[in-house]
Short mmCIF file of C-alpha atoms in Angstrom, two decimals:
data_model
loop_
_atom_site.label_atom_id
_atom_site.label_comp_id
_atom_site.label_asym_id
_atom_site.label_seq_id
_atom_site.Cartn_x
_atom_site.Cartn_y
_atom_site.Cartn_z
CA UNK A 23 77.04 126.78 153.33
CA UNK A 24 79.01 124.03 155.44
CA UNK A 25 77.01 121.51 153.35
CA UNK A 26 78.30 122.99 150.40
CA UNK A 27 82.91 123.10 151.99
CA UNK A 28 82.06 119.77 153.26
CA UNK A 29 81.10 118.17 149.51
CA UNK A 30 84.51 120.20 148.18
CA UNK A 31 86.57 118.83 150.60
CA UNK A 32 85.54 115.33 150.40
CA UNK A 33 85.71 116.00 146.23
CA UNK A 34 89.49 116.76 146.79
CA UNK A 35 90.34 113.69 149.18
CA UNK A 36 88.80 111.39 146.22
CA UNK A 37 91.13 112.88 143.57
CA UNK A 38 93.92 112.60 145.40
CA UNK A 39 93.23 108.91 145.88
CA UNK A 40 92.53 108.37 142.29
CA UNK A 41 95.54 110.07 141.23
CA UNK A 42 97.77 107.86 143.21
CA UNK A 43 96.14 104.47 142.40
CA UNK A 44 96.35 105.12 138.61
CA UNK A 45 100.77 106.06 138.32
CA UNK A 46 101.93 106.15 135.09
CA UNK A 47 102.26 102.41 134.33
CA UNK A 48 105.46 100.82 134.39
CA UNK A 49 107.81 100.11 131.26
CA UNK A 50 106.58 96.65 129.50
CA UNK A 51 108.45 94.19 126.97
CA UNK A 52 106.52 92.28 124.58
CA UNK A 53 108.08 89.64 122.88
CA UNK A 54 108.21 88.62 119.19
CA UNK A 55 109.84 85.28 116.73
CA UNK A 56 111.52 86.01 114.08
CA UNK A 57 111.88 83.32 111.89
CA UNK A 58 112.81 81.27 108.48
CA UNK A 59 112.78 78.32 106.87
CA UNK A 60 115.54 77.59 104.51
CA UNK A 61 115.05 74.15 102.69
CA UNK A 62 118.01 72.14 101.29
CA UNK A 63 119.70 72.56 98.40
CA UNK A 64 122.43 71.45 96.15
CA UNK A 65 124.45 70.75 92.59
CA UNK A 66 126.90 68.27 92.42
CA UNK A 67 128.60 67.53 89.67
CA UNK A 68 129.71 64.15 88.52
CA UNK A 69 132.09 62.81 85.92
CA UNK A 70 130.81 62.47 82.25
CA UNK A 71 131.92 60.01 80.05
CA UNK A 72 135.51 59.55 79.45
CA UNK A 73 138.19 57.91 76.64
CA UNK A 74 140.44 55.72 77.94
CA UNK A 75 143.88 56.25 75.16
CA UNK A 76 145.26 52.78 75.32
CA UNK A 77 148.63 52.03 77.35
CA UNK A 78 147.66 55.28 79.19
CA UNK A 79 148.07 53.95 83.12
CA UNK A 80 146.39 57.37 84.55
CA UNK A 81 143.35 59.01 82.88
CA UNK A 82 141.95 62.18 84.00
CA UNK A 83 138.64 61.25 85.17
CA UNK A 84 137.26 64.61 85.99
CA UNK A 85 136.19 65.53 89.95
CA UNK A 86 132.93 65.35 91.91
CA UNK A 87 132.28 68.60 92.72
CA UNK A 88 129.61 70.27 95.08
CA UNK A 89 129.00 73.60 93.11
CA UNK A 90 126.38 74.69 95.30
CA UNK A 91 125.06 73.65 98.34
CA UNK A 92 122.65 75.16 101.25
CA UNK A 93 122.17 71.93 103.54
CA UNK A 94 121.61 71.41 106.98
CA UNK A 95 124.54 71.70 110.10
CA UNK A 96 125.26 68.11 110.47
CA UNK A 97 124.33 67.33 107.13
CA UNK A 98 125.83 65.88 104.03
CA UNK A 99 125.94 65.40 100.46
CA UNK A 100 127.42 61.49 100.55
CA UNK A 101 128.58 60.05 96.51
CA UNK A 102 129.15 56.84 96.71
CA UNK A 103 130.42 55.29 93.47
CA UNK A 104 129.90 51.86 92.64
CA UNK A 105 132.25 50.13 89.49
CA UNK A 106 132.65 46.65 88.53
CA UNK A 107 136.33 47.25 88.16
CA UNK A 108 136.41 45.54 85.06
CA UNK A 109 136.44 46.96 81.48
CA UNK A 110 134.05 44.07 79.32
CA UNK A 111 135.49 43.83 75.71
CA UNK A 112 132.44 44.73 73.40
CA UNK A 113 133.05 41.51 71.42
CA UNK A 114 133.44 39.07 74.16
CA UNK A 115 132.52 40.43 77.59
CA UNK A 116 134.79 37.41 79.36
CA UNK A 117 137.76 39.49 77.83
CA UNK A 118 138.75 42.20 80.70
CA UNK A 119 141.00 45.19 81.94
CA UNK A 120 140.89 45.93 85.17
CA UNK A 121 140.74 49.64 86.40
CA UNK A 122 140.42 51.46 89.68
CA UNK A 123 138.87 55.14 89.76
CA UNK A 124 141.21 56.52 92.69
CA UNK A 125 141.39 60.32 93.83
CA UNK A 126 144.77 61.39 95.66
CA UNK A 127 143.86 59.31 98.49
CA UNK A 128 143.45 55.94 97.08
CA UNK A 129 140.59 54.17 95.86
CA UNK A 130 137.51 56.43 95.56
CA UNK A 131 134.16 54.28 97.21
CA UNK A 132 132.47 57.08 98.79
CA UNK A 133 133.14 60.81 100.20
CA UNK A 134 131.20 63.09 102.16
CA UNK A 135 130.47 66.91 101.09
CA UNK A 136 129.65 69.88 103.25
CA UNK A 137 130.19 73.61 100.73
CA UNK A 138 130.70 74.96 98.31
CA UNK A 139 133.16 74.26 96.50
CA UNK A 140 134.67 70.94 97.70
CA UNK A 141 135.53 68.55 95.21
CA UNK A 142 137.87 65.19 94.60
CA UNK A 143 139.72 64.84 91.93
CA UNK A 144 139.12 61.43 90.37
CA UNK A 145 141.65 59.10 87.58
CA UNK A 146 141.21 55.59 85.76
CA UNK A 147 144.31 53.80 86.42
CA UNK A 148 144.82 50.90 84.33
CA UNK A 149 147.76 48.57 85.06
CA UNK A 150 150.58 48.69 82.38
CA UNK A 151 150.76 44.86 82.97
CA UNK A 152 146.67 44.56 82.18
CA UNK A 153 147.24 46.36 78.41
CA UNK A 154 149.96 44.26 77.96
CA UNK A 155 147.55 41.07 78.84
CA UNK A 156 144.73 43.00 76.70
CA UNK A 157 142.95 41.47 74.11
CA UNK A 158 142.33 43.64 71.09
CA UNK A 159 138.74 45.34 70.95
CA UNK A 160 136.63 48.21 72.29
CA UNK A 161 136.31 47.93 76.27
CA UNK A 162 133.51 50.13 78.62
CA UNK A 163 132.17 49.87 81.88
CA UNK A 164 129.14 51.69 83.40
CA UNK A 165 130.03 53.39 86.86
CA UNK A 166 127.27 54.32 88.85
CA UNK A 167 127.34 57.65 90.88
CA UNK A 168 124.75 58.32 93.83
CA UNK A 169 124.34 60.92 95.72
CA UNK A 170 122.73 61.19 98.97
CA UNK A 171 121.44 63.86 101.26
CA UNK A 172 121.97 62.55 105.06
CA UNK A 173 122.82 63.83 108.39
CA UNK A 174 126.02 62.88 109.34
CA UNK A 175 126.38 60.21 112.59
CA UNK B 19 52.65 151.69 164.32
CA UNK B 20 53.92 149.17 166.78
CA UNK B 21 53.92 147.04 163.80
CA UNK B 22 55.80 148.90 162.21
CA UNK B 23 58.37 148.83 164.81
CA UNK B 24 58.70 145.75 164.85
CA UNK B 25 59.78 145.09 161.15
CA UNK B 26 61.94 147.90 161.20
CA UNK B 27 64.21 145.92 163.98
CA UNK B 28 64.29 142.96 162.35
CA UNK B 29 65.50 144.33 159.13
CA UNK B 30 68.60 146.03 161.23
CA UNK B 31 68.85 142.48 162.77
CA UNK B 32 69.68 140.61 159.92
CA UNK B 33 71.85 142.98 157.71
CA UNK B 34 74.78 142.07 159.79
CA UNK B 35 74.36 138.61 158.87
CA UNK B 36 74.19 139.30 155.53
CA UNK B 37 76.96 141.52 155.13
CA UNK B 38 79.37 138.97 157.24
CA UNK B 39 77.62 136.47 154.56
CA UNK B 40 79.29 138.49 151.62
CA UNK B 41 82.47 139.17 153.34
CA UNK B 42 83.69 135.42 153.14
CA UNK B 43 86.28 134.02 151.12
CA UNK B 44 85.18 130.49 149.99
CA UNK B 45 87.40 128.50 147.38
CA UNK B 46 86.58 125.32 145.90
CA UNK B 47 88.96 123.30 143.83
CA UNK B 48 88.05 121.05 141.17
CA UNK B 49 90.34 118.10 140.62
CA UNK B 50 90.44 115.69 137.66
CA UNK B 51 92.64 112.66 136.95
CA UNK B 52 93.39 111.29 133.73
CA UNK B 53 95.31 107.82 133.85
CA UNK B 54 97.91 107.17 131.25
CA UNK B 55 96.50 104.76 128.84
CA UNK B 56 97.42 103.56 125.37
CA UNK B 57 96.93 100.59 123.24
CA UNK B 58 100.59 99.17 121.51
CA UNK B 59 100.01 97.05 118.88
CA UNK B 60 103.54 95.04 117.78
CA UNK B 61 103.94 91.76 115.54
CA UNK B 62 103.75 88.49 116.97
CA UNK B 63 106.21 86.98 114.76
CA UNK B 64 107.53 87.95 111.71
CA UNK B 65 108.40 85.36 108.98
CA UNK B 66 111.27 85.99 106.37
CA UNK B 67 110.36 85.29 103.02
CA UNK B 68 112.75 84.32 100.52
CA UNK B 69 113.50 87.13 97.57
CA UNK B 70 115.87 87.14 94.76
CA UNK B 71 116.43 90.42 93.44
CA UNK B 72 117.24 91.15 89.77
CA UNK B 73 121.37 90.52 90.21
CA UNK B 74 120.03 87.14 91.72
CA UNK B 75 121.34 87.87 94.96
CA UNK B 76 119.19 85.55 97.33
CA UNK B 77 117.35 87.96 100.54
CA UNK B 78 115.39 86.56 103.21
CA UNK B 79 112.96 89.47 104.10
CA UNK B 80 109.69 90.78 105.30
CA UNK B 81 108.04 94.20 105.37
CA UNK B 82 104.82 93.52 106.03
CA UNK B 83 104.68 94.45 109.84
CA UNK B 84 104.45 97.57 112.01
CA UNK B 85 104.29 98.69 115.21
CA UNK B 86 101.63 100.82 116.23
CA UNK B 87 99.93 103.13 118.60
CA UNK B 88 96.54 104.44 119.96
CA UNK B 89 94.53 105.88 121.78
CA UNK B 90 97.41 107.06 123.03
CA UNK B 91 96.82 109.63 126.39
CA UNK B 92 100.56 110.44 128.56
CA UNK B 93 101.27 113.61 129.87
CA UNK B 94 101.67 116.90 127.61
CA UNK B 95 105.76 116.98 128.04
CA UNK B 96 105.59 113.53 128.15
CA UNK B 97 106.56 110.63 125.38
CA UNK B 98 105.37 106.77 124.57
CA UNK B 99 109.20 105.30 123.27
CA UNK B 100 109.34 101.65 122.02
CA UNK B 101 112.62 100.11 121.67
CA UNK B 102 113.72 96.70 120.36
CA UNK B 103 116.56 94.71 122.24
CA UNK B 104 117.83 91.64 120.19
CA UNK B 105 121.06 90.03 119.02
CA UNK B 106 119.97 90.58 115.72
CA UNK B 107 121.20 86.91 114.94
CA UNK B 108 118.93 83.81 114.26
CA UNK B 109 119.86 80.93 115.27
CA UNK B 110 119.80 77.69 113.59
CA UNK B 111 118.57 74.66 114.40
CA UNK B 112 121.24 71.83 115.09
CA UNK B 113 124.39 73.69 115.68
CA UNK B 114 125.82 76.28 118.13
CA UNK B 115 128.73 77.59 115.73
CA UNK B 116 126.74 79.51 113.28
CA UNK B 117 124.01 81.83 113.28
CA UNK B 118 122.37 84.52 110.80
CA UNK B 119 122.73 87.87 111.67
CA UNK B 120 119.72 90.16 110.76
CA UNK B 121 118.87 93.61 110.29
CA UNK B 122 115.70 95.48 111.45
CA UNK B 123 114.59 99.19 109.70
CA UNK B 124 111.50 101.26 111.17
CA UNK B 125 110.62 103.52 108.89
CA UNK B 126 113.53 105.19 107.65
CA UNK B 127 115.46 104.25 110.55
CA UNK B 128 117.95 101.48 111.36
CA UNK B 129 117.30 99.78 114.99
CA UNK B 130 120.06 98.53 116.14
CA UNK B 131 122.44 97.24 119.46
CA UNK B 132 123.69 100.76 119.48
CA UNK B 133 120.70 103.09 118.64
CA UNK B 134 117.93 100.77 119.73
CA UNK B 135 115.05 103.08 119.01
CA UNK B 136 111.98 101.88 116.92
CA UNK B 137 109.05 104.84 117.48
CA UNK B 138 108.72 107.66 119.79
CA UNK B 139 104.46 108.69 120.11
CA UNK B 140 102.76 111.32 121.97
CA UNK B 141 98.83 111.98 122.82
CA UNK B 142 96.61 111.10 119.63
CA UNK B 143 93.94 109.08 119.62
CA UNK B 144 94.00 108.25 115.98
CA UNK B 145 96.34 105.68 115.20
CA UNK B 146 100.36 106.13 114.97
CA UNK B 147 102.20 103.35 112.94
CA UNK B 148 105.72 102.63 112.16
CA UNK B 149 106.47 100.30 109.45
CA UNK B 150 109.25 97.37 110.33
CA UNK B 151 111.40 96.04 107.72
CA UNK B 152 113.60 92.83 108.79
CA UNK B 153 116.41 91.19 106.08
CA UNK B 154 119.10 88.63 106.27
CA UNK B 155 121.58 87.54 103.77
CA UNK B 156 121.29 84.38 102.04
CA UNK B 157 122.83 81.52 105.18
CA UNK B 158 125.03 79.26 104.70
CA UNK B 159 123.24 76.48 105.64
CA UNK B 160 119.32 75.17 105.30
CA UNK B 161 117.34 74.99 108.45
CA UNK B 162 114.69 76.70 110.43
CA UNK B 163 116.20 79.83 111.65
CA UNK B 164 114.88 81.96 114.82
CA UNK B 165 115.58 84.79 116.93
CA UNK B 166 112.94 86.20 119.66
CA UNK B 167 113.20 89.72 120.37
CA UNK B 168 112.03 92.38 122.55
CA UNK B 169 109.86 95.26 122.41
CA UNK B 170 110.14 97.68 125.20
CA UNK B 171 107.59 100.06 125.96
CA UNK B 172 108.06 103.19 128.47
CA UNK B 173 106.65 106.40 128.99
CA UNK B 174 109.47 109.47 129.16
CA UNK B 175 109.20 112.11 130.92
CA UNK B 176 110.00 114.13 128.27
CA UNK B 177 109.16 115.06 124.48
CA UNK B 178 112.03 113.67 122.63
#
């Protein structure tokens, strides 16, 4: 009989340990990304061919627009435009008028685009005093648009 | 008959013993522990996938992932909560000024700042799962977009 008390008792002193080395475990965070990748993307719209009327000193020239655009922070849709600045005569290309494609803030060369949305306004303007110099004939020019996707300095 | 005797006494000898024997009170008390244990099983990341719904409205979702429980053993009035803590913005690479704010669903339910609960689990050993849904608008700007956030784990002293 005291072998038998003595096995209960010890029985009880090892639960009691157990149950206090194994507490509830404390609260625990676990950590996860979330995460996308959104590539670049844009429309920008350049000016289509255009009439010049003749003696007209300001054409309408259309805008370049950015109609779209999902581009990098720091980063942006450059148009640079490159003209001769000289309408050739068809029959004899030494025969000239010279034009400037300007927006409201002078000369256009190059602007920068960042949404939506943004656009310049763009006009031929022809010198009264270069019609009046004109040779008769059918004048063009070629202007070159391009458009480039760069982070800005 | 002397032998007889002799019996006789020791048979009044020992009922005594026996009788104080049967008289006392002995208790024994069986004790078992069972530790708290369950397995949590939550994403490690989550990628949002680009979706264009039928309008064309442009989504940046996924709702593939779950959290998840089991072998889950806590007390009987007891309860295994998860929460989430997060901004519920991503951030963008290259510029402090703008960031993507997010949404997060499990199950039925919206997790947010304010009601931060994702699952609440009691004792099962099967498995328990939650489905997570996470969407963002269409950004403003390209990039590579990314939030961390937090999955917090506690046991409750109470069923909720």
């Amino acid at each position: 009989m005291k072998k038998a008390i003595s096995a209960a008792a010890a029985f009880v002193m090892a639960s009691a340990m157990a149950a206090t080395a194994f507490a509830a475990p404390a609260d625990e965070e676990r950590n996860t990304e979330i995460t996308t990748q959104i590539e670049p993307t844009y429309t920008i719209v350049v000016p289509a061919d255009t009439a010049v009327d003749f003696n007209a000193t300001t054409t309408d020239f259309g805008a370049v627009e950015l109609v779209a655009a999902q581009i990098d922070p720091s980063f942006a849709v450059n148009v640079t435009l490159d003209a001769s600045g000289t309408l050739k005569n068809s029959a004899d290309a030494s025969k000239t008028i010279a034009y400037s494609v300007e927006s409201e803030d002078g000369k256009y060369t190059t602007a920068a685009y960042h949404t939506a949305g943004e656009k310049t306004d763009l006009t031929i303007n022809i010198a009264q005093s270069q019609w009046d110099e004109a040779f008769a004939g059918d004048y063009s020019d070629t202007v070159t648009f391009t458009i480039e996707y760069a982070a800005e300095a | 008959m002397k032998k007889s005797i002799v019996i006789l006494a020791l048979c009044i000898g020992t009922m005594p013993l026996s009788i104080a024997a049967q008289a006392a009170d002995r208790q024994t008390e069986v004790t078992f522990s069972a530790d708290p244990s369950y397995t949590v099983i939550i994403p490690e990341k989550v990628v949002l996938q680009k979706t264009l719904d039928p309008t064309g409205t442009v989504t940046y979702e996924n709702d593939e992932q779950s959290v998840s429980v089991e072998k889950v053993r806590i007390g009987s009035e007891e309860s295994l909560m998860i929460t989430l803590t997060s901004d519920y913005h991503l951030d963008v690479d290259g510029t402090m000024y703008y960031s993507l704010p997010y949404t997060v669903r499990a199950g039925d339910k919206a997790v947010t700042a304010d009601d931060d609960l994702v699952a609440v689990y009691s004792t099962k050993q099967e498995k328990q799962e939650t489905p997570l849904y996470f969407a963002a608008e269409d950004p403003v700007f390209a990039g590579t977009y990314t939030d961390t956030v937090v999955f917090n784990i506690s046991i409750k002293q109470e069923l909720i």
